Short mmCIF file of C-alpha atoms and ligand atoms in Angstrom, two decimals:
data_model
loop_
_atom_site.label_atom_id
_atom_site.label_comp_id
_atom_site.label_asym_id
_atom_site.label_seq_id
_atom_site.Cartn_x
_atom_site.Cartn_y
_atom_site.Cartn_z
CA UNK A 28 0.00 0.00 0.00
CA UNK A 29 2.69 2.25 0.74
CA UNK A 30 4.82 1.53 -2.38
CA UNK A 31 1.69 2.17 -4.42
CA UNK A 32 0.63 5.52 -2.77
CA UNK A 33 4.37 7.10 -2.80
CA UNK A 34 4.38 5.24 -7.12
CA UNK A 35 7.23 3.16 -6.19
CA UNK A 36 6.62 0.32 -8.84
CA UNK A 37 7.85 -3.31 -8.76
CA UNK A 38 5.28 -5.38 -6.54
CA UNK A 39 1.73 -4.34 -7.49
CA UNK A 40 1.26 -7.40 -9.18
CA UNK A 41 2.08 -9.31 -5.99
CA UNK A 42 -0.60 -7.14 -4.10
CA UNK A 43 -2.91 -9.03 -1.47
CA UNK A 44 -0.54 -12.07 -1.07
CA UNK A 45 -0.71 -12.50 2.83
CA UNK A 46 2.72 -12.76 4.79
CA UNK A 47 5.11 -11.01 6.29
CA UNK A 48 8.00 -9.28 4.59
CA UNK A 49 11.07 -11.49 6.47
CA UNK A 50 8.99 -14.62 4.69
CA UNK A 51 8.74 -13.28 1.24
CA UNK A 52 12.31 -14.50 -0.13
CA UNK A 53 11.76 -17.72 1.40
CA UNK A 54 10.24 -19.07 -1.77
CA UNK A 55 10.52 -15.90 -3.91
CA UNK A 56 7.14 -15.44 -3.66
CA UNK A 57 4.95 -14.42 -7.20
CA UNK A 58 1.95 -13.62 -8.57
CA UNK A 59 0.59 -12.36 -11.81
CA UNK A 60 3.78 -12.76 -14.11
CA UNK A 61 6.29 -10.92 -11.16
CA UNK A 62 8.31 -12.88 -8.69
CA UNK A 63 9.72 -10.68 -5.50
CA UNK A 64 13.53 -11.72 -7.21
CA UNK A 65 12.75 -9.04 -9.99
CA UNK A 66 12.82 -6.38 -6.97
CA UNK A 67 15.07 -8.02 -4.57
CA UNK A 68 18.29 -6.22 -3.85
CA UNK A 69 19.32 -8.09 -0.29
CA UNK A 70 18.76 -8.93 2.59
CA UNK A 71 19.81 -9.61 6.38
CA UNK A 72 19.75 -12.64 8.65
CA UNK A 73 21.14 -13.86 12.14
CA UNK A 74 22.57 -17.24 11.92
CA UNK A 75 19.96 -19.07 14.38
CA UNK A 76 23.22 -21.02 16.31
CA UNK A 77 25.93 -18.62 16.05
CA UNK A 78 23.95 -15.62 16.07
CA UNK A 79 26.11 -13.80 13.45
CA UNK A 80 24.83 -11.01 11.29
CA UNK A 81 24.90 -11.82 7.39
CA UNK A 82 23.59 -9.99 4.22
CA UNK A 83 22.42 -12.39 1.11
CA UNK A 84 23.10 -10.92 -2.15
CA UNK A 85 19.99 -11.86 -5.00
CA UNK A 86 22.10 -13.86 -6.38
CA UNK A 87 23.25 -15.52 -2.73
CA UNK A 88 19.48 -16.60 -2.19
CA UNK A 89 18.97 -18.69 -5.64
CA UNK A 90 16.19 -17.56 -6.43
CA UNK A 91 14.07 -19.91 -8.17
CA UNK A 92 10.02 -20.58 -9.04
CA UNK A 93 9.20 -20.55 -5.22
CA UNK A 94 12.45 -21.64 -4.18
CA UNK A 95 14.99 -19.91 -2.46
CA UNK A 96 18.63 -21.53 -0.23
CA UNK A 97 16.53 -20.94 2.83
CA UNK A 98 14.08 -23.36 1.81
CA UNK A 99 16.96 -26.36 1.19
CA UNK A 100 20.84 -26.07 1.97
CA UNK A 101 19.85 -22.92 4.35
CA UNK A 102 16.56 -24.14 5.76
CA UNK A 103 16.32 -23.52 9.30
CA UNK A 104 19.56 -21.69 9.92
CA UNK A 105 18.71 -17.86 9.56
CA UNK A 106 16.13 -15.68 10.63
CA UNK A 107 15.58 -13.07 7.98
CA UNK A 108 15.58 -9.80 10.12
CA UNK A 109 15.79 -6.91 6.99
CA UNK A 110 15.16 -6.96 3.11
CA UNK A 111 16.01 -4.25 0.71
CA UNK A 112 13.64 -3.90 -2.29
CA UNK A 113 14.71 -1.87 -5.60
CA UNK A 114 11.73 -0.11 -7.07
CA UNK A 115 11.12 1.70 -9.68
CA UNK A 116 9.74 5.84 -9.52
CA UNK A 117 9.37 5.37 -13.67
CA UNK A 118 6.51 2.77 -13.99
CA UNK A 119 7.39 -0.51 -15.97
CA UNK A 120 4.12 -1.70 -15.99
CA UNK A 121 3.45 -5.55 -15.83
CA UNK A 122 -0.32 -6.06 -17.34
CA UNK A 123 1.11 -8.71 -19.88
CA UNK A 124 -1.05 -11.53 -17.68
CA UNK A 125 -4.03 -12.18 -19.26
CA UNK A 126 -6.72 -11.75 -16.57
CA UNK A 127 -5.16 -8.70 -15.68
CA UNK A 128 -5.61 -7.26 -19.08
CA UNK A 129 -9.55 -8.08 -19.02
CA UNK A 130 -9.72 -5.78 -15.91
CA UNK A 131 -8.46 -3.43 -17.38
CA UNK A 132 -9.86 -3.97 -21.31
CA UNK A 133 -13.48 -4.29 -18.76
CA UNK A 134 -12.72 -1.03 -16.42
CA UNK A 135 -11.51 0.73 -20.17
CA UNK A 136 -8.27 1.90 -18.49
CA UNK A 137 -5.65 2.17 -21.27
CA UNK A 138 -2.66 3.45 -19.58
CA UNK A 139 -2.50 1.63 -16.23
CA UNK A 140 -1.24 3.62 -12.90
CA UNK A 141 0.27 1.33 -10.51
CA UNK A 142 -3.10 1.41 -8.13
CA UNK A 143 -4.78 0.19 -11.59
CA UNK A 144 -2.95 -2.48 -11.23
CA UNK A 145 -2.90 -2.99 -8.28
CA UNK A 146 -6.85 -2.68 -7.89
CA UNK A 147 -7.25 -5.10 -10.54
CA UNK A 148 -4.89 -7.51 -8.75
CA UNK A 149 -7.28 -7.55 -6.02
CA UNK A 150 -10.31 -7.98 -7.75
CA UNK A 151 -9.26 -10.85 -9.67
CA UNK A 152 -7.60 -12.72 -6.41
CA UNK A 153 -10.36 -11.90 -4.14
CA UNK A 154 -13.08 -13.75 -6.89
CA UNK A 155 -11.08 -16.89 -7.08
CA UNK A 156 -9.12 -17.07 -3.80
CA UNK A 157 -10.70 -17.82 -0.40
CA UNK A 158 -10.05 -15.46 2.57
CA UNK A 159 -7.97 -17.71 5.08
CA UNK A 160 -9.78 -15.59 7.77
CA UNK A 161 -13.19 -17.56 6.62
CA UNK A 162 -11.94 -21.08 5.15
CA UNK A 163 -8.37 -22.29 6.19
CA UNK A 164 -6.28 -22.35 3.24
CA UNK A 165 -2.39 -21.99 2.27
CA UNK A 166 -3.37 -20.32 -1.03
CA UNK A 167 -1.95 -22.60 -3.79
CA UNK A 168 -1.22 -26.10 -2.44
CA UNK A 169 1.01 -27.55 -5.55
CA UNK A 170 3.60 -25.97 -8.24
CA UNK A 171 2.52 -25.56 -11.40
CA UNK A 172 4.68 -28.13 -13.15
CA UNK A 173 6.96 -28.11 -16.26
CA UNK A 174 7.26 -30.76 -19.07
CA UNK A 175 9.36 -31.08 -21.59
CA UNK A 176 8.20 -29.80 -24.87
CA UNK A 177 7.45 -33.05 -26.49
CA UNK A 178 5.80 -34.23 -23.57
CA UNK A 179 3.34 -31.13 -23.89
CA UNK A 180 2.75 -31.91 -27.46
CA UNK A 181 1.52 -35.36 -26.48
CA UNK A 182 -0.74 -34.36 -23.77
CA UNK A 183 -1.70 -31.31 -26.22
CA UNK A 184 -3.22 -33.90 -28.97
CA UNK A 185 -4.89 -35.94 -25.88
CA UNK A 186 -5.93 -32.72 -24.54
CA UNK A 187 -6.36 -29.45 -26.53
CA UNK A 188 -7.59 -27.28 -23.88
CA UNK A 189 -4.65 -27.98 -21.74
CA UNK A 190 -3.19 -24.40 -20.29
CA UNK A 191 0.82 -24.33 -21.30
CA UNK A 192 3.15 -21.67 -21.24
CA UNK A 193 6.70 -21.51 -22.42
CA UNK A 194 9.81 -21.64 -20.34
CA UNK A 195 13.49 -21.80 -21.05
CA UNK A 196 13.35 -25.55 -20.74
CA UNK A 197 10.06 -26.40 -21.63
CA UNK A 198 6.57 -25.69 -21.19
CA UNK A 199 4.63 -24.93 -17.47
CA UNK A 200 1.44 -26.63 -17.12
CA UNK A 201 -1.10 -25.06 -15.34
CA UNK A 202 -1.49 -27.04 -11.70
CA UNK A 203 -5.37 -25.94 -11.19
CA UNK A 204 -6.38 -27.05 -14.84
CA UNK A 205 -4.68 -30.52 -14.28
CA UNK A 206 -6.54 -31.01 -10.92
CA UNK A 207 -9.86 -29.75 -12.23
CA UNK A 208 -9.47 -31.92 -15.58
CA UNK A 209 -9.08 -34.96 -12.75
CA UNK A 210 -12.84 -33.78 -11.02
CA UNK A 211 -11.28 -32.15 -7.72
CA UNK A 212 -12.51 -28.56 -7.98
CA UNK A 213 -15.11 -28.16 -4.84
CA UNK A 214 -15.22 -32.11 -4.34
CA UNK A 215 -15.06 -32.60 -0.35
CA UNK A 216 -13.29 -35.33 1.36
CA UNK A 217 -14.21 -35.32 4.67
CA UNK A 218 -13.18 -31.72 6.12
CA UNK A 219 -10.76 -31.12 3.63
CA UNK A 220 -11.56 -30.23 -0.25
CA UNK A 221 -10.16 -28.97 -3.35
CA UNK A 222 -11.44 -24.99 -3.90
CA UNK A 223 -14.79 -24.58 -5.69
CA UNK A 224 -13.49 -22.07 -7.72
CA UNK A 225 -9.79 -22.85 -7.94
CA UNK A 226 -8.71 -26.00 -7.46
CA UNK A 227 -5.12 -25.71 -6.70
CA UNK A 228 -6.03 -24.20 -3.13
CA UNK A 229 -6.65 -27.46 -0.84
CA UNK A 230 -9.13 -25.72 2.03
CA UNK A 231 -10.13 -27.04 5.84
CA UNK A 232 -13.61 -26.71 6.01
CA UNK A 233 -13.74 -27.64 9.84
CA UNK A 234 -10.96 -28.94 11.79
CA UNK A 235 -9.41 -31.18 9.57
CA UNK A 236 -5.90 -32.17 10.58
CA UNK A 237 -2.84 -31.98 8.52
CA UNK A 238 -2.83 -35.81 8.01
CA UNK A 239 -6.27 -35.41 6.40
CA UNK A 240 -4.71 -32.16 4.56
CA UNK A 241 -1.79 -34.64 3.36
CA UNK A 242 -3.41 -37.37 2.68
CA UNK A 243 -5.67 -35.16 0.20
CA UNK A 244 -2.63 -34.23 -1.29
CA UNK A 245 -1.28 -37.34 -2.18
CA UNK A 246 -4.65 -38.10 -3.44
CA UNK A 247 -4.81 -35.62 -6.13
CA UNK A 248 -0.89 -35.80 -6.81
CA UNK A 249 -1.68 -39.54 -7.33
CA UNK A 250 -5.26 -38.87 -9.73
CA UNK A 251 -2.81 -36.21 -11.73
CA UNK A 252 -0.07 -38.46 -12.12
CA UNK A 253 -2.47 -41.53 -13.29
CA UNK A 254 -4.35 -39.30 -15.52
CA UNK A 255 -1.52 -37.21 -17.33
CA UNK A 256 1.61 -38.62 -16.03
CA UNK A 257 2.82 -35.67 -15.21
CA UNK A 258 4.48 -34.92 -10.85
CA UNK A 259 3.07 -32.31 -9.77
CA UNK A 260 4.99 -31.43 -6.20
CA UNK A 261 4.15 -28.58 -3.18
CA UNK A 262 4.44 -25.27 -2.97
CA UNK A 263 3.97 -25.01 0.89
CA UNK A 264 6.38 -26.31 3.32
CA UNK A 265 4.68 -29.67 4.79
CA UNK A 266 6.17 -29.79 8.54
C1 FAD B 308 -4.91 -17.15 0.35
C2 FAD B 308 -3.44 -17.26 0.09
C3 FAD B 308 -2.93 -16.86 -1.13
C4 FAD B 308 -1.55 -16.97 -1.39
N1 FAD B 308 -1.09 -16.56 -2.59
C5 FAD B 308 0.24 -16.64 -2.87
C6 FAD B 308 0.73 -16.19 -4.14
O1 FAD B 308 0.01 -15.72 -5.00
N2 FAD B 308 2.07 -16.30 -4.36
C7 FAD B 308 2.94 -16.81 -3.42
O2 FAD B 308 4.14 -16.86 -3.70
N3 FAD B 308 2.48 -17.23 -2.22
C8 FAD B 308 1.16 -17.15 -1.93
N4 FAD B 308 0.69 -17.60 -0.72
C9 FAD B 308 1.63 -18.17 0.24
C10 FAD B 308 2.08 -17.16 1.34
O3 FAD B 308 1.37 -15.96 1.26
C11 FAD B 308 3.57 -16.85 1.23
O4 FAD B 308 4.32 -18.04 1.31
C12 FAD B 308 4.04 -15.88 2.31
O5 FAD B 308 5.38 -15.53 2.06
C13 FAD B 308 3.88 -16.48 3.70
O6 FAD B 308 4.22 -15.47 4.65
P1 FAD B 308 4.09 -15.74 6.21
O7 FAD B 308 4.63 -14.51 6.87
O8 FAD B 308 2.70 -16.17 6.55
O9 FAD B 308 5.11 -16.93 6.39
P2 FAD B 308 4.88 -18.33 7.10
O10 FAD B 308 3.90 -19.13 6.29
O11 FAD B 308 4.66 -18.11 8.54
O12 FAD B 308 6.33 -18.94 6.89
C14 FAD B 308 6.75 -19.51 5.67
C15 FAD B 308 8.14 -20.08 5.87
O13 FAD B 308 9.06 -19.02 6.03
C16 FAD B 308 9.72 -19.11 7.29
N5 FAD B 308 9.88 -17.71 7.74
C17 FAD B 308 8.89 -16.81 7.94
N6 FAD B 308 9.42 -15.62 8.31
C18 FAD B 308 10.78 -15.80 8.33
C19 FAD B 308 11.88 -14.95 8.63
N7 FAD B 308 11.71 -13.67 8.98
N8 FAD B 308 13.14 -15.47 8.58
C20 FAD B 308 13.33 -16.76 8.23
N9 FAD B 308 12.33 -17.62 7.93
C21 FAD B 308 11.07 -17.13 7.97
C22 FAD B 308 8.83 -19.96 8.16
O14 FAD B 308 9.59 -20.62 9.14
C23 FAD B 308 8.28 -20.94 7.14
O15 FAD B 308 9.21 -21.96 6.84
C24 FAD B 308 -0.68 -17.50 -0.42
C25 FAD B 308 -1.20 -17.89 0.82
C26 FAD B 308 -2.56 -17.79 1.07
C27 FAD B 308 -3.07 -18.21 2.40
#
C-alpha cells in the first residue's frame, strides 16, 4: 500500500498475497507474471546457532520458481531480520497476464497507474481465492509443473484445452487445470476439499488435521499423475 501511494513500482502485481515481509524470499514469492527476485536487492539474517549477522546478495538466495537456499541447503539456519527492495519511480508496468488485461480492457483503463494495477490484482484474487480468515487455506497447495516440450505436445493432442506456457526448458502446465481436468474442484473429502473455484487451493472446512490435509494431497498428486503422467509437487512447506 505504501509503495503504491508514494508510485514506487515493482510489486503491485504481488498485491494481497498475505505474509510477512522477512517470509517473502523464502520461496521468492509471485503472482501475476512478477516474482519478489525481480525487486530483490538483499537482505539480512542472524545465523539461528551462532547468532552472526549476514547480508544475502539476489544472487546468494537462488532464487528460483518458489524456491529460495533458505528453503533447502539454508533451511532452518537464519532468521531473515531486513530486506532491501529496488523499485522503480518510472513505472514498468506488468499487465502482460491475461486476466489482468480483461480488468483493465473491462474497467476501459488504457494506460495503467500502478493502483490500476494494483486494484485489478485484487479484484481478480479476491473472486477466485478464499479469505484464510473464513476457510483455512495456504493459497496454492502444488507448483505448477513443467514438461518437456514433447511431452506437452503429447498431452496437447490428448488434450487441446490444456493451459501451457513456455519456459526456457520447456513448457509450465497449469497445476489448477490438471486437478480440475481430474474432477477435484469443490469435491469434499471429509473436512478437507479442493477450492470450488480454484482447485489448486486445498481448504479445511472444519478442523481437519494436517494428516487429512496430506493425505488429500497425495490423493490428487496420485489422480494427476495416473491421468496425465505428469508430478506435480508442493508449494507449501509440509512440517
Ligand atoms: C490465500 C493465500 C494466497 C496466497 N497466494 C500466494 C501467491 O500468489 N504467491 C505466493 O508466492 N504465495 C502465496 N501464498 C503463500 C504465502 O502468502 C507466502 O508463502 C508468504 O510468504 C507467507 O508469509 P508468512 O509470513 O505467513 O510466512 P509463514 O507461512 O509463517 O512462513 C513460511 C516459511 O518461512 C519461514 N519464515 C517466515 N518468516 C521468516 C523470517 N523472517 N526469517 C526466516 N524464515 C522465515 C517460516 O519458518 C516458514 O518456513 C498465499 C497464501 C494464502 C493463504
Amino acid at each position: 500500500l505504501i509503495c503504491i501511494e508514494k508510485n514506487w513500482a515493482g510489486v503491485e502485481n504481488l498485491s494481497l498475497i498475505p505474509g510477512t515481509v522477512g517470509a517473502a524470499p523464502m520461496q521468492n514469492i509471485g503472482a501475476y507474471g512478477v516474482e519478489i527476485k525481480t525487486v530483490f536487492e538483499g537482505l539480512e539474517a542472524i545465523h539461528i546457532k551462532s547468532l552472526q549477522k549476514r547480508t544475502f546478495s539476489n544472487a546468494e538466495c537462488k532464487f528460483g520458481y518458489r524456491e529460495s537456499i533458505f528453503k533447502h541447503e539454508l533451511k532452518g539456519e537464519y532468521i531473515i531480520t531486513s530486506v532491501t527492495f529496488k523499485l522503480s519511480k518510472k513505472p514498468a508496468i506488468n499487465a502482460s497476464y491475461g486476466a489482468i488485461s480483461e480488468v483493465l480492457k473491462s474497467k476501459q483503463i488504457e494506460n495503467p497507474t500502478i493502483r490500476d494495477i494494483s486494484n485489478a490484482v485484487i479484484q481478480i484474487r479476491s473472486s477466485k481465492l478464499p479469505d484464510p480468515a473464513k476457510i483455512g487455506n495456504a493459497g496454492s497447495f502444488f507448483k505448477n509443473p513443467e514438461v518437456s516440450s514433447s511431452k506437452f505436445e503429447q498431452l496437447k493432442t490428448d488434450y487441446p484445452t490444456i493451459v501451457g506456457y513456455p519456459t526456457e526448458n520447456g513448457v509450465k502446465l497449469a497445476a489448477g487445470w490438471l486437478i480440475e481436468q481430474c474432477g477435484w474442484k469443490g469435491k469434499m473429502v471429509g473436512n478437507t476439499g479442493a477450492h470450488k473455484d480454484q482447485a489448486l487451493v486445498l481448504v479445511n472446512y472444519g478442523n481437519a488435521s494436517g494428516n487429512e490435509i496430506y493425505a488429500l494431497a497425495l490423493e490428487i498428486k496420485k489422480s494427476v499423475s495416473d491421468t496425465f503422467g505428469v508430478e506435480i509437487n508442493p508449494e507449501v512447506n509440509i512440517v
